[in-house]
CSV table of C-alpha atoms in Angstrom, one decimal:
chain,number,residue,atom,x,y,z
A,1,UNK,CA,-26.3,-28.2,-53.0
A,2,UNK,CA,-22.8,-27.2,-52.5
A,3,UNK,CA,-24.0,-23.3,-51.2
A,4,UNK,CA,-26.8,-25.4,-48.9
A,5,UNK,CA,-23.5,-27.2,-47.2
A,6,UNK,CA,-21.7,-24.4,-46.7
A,7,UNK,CA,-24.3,-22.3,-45.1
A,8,UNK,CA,-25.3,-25.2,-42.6
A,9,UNK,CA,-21.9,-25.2,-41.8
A,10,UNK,CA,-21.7,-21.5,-40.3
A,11,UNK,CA,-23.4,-22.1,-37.2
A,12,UNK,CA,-21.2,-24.8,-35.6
A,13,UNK,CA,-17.6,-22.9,-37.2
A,14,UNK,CA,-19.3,-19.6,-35.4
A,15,UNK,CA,-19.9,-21.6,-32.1
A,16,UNK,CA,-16.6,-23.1,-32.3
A,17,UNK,CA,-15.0,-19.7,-32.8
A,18,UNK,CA,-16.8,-18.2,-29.9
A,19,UNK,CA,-15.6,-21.1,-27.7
A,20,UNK,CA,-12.4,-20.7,-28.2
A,21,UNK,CA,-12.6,-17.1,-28.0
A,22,UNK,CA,-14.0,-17.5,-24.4
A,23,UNK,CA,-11.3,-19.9,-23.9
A,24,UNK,CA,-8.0,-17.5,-24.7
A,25,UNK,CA,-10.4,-14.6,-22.4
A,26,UNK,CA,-10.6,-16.6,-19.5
A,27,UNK,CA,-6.3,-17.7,-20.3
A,28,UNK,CA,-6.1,-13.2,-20.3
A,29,UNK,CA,-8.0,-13.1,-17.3
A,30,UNK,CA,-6.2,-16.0,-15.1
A,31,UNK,CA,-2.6,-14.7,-16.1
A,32,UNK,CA,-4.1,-10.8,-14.9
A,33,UNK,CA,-5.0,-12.3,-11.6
A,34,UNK,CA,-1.8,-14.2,-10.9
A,35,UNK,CA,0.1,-11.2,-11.8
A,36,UNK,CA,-1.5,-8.9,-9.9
A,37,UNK,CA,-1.2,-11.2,-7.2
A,38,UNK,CA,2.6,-11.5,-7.6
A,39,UNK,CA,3.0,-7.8,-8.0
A,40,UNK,CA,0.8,-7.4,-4.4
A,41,UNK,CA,2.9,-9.6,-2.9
A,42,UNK,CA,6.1,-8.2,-4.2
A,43,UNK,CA,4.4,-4.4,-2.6
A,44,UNK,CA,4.1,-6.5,0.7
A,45,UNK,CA,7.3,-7.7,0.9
A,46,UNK,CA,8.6,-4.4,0.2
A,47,UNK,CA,6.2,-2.8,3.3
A,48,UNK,CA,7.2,-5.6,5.6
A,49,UNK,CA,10.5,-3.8,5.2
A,50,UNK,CA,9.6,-0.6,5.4
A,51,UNK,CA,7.3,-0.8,8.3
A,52,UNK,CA,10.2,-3.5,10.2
A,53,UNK,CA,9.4,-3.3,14.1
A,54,UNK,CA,6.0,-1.1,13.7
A,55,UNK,CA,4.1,-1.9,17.2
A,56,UNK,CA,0.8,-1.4,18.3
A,57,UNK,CA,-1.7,-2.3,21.3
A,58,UNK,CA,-0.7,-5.9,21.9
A,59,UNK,CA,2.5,-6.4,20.0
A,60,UNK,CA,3.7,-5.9,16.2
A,61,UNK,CA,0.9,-5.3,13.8
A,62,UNK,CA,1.0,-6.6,10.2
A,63,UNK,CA,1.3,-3.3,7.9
A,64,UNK,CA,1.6,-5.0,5.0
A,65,UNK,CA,-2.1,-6.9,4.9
A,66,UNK,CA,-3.2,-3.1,4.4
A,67,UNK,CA,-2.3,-4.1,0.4
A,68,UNK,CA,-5.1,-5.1,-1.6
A,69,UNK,CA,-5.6,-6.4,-4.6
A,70,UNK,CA,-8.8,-6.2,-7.3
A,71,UNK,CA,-9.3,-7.7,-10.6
A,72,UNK,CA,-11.5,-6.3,-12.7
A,73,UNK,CA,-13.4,-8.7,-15.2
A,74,UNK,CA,-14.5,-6.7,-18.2
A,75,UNK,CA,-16.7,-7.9,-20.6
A,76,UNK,CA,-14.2,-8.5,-23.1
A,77,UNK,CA,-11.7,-11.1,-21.1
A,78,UNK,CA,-8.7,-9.7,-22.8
A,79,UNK,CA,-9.5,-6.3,-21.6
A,80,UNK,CA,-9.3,-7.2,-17.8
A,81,UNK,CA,-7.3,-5.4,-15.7
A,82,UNK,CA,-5.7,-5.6,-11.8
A,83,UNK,CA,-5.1,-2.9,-9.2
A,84,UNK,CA,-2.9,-2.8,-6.3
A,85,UNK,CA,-4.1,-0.3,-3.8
A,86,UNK,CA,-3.3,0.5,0.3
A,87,UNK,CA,-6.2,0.4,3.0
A,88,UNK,CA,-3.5,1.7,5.3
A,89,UNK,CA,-4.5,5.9,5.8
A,90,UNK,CA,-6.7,8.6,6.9
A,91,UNK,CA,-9.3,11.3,5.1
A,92,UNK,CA,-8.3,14.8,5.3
A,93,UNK,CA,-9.8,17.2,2.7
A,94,UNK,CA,-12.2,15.0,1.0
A,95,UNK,CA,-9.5,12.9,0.1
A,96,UNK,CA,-7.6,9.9,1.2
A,97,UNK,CA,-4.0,10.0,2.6
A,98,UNK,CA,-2.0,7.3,2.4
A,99,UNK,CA,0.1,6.1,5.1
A,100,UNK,CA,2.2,4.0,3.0
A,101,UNK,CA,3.4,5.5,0.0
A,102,UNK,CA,5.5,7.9,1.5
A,103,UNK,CA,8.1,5.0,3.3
A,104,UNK,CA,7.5,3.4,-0.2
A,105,UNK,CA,8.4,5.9,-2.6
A,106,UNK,CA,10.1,8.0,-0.8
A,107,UNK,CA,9.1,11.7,0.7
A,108,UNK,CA,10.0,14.5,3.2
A,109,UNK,CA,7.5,15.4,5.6
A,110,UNK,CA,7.7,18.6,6.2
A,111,UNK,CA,5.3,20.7,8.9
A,112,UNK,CA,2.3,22.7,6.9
A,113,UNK,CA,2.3,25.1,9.9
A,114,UNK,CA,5.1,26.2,12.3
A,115,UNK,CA,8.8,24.5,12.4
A,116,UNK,CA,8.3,21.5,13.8
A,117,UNK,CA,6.6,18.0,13.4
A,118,UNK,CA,5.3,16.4,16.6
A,119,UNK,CA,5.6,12.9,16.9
A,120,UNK,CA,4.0,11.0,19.6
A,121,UNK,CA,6.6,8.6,21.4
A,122,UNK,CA,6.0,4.6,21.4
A,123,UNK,CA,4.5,3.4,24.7
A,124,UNK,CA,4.1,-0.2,25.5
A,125,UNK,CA,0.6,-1.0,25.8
A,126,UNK,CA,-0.5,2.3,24.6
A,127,UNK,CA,-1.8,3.7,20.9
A,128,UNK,CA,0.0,6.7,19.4
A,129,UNK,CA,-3.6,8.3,20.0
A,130,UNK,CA,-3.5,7.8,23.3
A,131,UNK,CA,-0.3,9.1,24.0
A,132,UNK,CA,-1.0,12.1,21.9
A,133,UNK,CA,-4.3,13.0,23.5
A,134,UNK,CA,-2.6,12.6,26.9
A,135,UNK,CA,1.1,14.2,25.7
A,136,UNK,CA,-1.7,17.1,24.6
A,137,UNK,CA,-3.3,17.6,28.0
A,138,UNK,CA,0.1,17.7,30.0
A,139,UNK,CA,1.8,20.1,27.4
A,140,UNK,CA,-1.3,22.5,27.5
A,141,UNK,CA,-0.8,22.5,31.3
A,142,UNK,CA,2.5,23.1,31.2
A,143,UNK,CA,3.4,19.9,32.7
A,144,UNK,CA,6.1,18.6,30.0
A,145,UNK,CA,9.5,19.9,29.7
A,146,UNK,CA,11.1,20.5,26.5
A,147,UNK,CA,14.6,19.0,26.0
A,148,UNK,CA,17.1,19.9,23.1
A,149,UNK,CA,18.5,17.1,21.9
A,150,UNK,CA,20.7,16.2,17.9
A,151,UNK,CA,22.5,19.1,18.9
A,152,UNK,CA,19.1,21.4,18.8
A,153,UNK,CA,18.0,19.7,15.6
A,154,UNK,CA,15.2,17.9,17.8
A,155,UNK,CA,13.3,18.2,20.7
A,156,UNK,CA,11.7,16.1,23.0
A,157,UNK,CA,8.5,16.5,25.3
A,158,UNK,CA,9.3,14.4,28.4
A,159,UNK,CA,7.2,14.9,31.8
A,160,UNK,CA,9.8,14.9,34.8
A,161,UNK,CA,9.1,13.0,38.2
A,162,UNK,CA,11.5,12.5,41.2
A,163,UNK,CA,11.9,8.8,40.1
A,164,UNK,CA,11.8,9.1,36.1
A,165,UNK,CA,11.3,11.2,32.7
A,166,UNK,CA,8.1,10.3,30.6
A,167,UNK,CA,8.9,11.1,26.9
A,168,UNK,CA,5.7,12.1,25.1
A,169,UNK,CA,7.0,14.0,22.0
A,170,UNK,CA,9.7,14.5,19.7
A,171,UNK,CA,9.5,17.3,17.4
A,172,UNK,CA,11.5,17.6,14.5
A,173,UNK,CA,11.8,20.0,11.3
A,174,UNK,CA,11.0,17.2,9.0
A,175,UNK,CA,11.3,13.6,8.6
A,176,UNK,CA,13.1,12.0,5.2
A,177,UNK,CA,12.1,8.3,3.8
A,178,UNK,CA,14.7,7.0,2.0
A,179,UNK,CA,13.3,5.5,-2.0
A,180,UNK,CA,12.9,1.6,-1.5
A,181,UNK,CA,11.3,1.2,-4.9
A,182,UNK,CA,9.3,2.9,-7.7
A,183,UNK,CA,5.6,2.9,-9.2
A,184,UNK,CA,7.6,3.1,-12.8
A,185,UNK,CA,9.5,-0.1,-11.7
A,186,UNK,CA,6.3,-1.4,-10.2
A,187,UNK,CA,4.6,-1.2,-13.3
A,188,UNK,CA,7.9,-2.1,-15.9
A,189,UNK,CA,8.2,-5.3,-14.0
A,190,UNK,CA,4.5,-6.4,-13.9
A,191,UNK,CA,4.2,-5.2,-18.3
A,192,UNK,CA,7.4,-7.7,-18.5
A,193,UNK,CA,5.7,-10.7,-16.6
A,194,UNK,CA,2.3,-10.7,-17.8
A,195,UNK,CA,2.6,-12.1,-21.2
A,196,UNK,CA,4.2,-15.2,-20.2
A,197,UNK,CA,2.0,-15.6,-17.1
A,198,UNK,CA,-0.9,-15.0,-19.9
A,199,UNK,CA,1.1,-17.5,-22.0
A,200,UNK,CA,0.9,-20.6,-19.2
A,201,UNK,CA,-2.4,-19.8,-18.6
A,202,UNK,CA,-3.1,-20.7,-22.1
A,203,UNK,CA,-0.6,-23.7,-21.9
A,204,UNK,CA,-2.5,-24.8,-19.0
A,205,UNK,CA,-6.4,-25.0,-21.2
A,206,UNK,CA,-4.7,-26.6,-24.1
A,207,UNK,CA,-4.5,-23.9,-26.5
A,208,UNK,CA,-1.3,-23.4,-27.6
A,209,UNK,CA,-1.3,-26.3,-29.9
């Protein structure tokens, strides 16, 4: 009788056990989403700066929602995981480029022909395409002067009136952004947090008693 009572007993400890096991997965899973959250935000903060006064057609434009966020959900709740990614660049070679990692991390942009970078001027109203398709036009028909300017370190493209200069272009060697943070740090301050994000997740279900 006794073995007959502990066998019947199995099923409910199993289903128990399984309950609670779904119960500390989906405590993993919330504290990965808040965190990857926080760390997303933290990127955007840090974009905001980096991008400060970026304009486009119709006034500022809002770099910084370019930063995404994905959980994944894995089968196994304590094996989920969150990305942080940028929507915010261009194809070129099969691959994509981002825009924002560069001001991020840090980089020198250097020219991978000739000497010199061309970078289309702001114009009110106006795209940085459009300016450069028209800059283009003008400069093939030789009607932009080129200007020395930073001592010959730079020049600049500027079409010449009787009433005003139109700057198109300035072109530069390179162009150097400064380190505003780190994917190590990134990643070192999101491994710190997590646990006790995981841990008031749990608090929050009742299972840390």
């Amino acid at each position: 009788m006794s073995l007959k009572a502990v066998l019947v007993g199995v099923a409910p400890f199993r289903a128990a056990m399984s309950r609670q096991r779904r119960a500390w997965d989906a405590a993993t899973l919330a504290g990965v989403r808040e965190q990857t959250r926080a760390t997303q935000l933290e990127v955007r903060r840090a974009v905001s700066m980096a991008f400060a006064g970026a304009r486009g057609i119709g006034g500022r434009v809002n770099i910084a929602g370019a930063v995404r966020s994905k959980v994944y959900e894995n089968r196994d709740g304590a094996a989920a995981a969150g990305i942080v990614f940028s929507k915010f660049g261009g194809r070129k070679d099969g691959r994509f480029v981002d825009y924002i990692a560069p001001r991020l991390f840090g980089a020198t942009v250097v020219p991978l022909k000739g000497d010199w970078l061309m970078l289309p001027m702001a114009a009110a109203g106006r795209s940085s395409k459009s300016v450069r398709r028209e800059g283009l036009a003008l400069l093939k028909a030789g009607k932009l002067a080129l200007l020395p300017i930073r001592g010959g370190r730079a020049l600049i493209a500027v079409r010449k009136t009787r009433t005003r200069f139109t700057p198109y272009f300035v072109f530069v060697r390179r162009v150097h952004y400064p380190r505003r943070t780190s994917r190590a740090a990134l990643m070192a301050s999101a491994v710190r947090e997590l646990p006790g994000r995981i841990l008031k997740a749990r608090a929050r279900m009742g299972l840390m008693g």
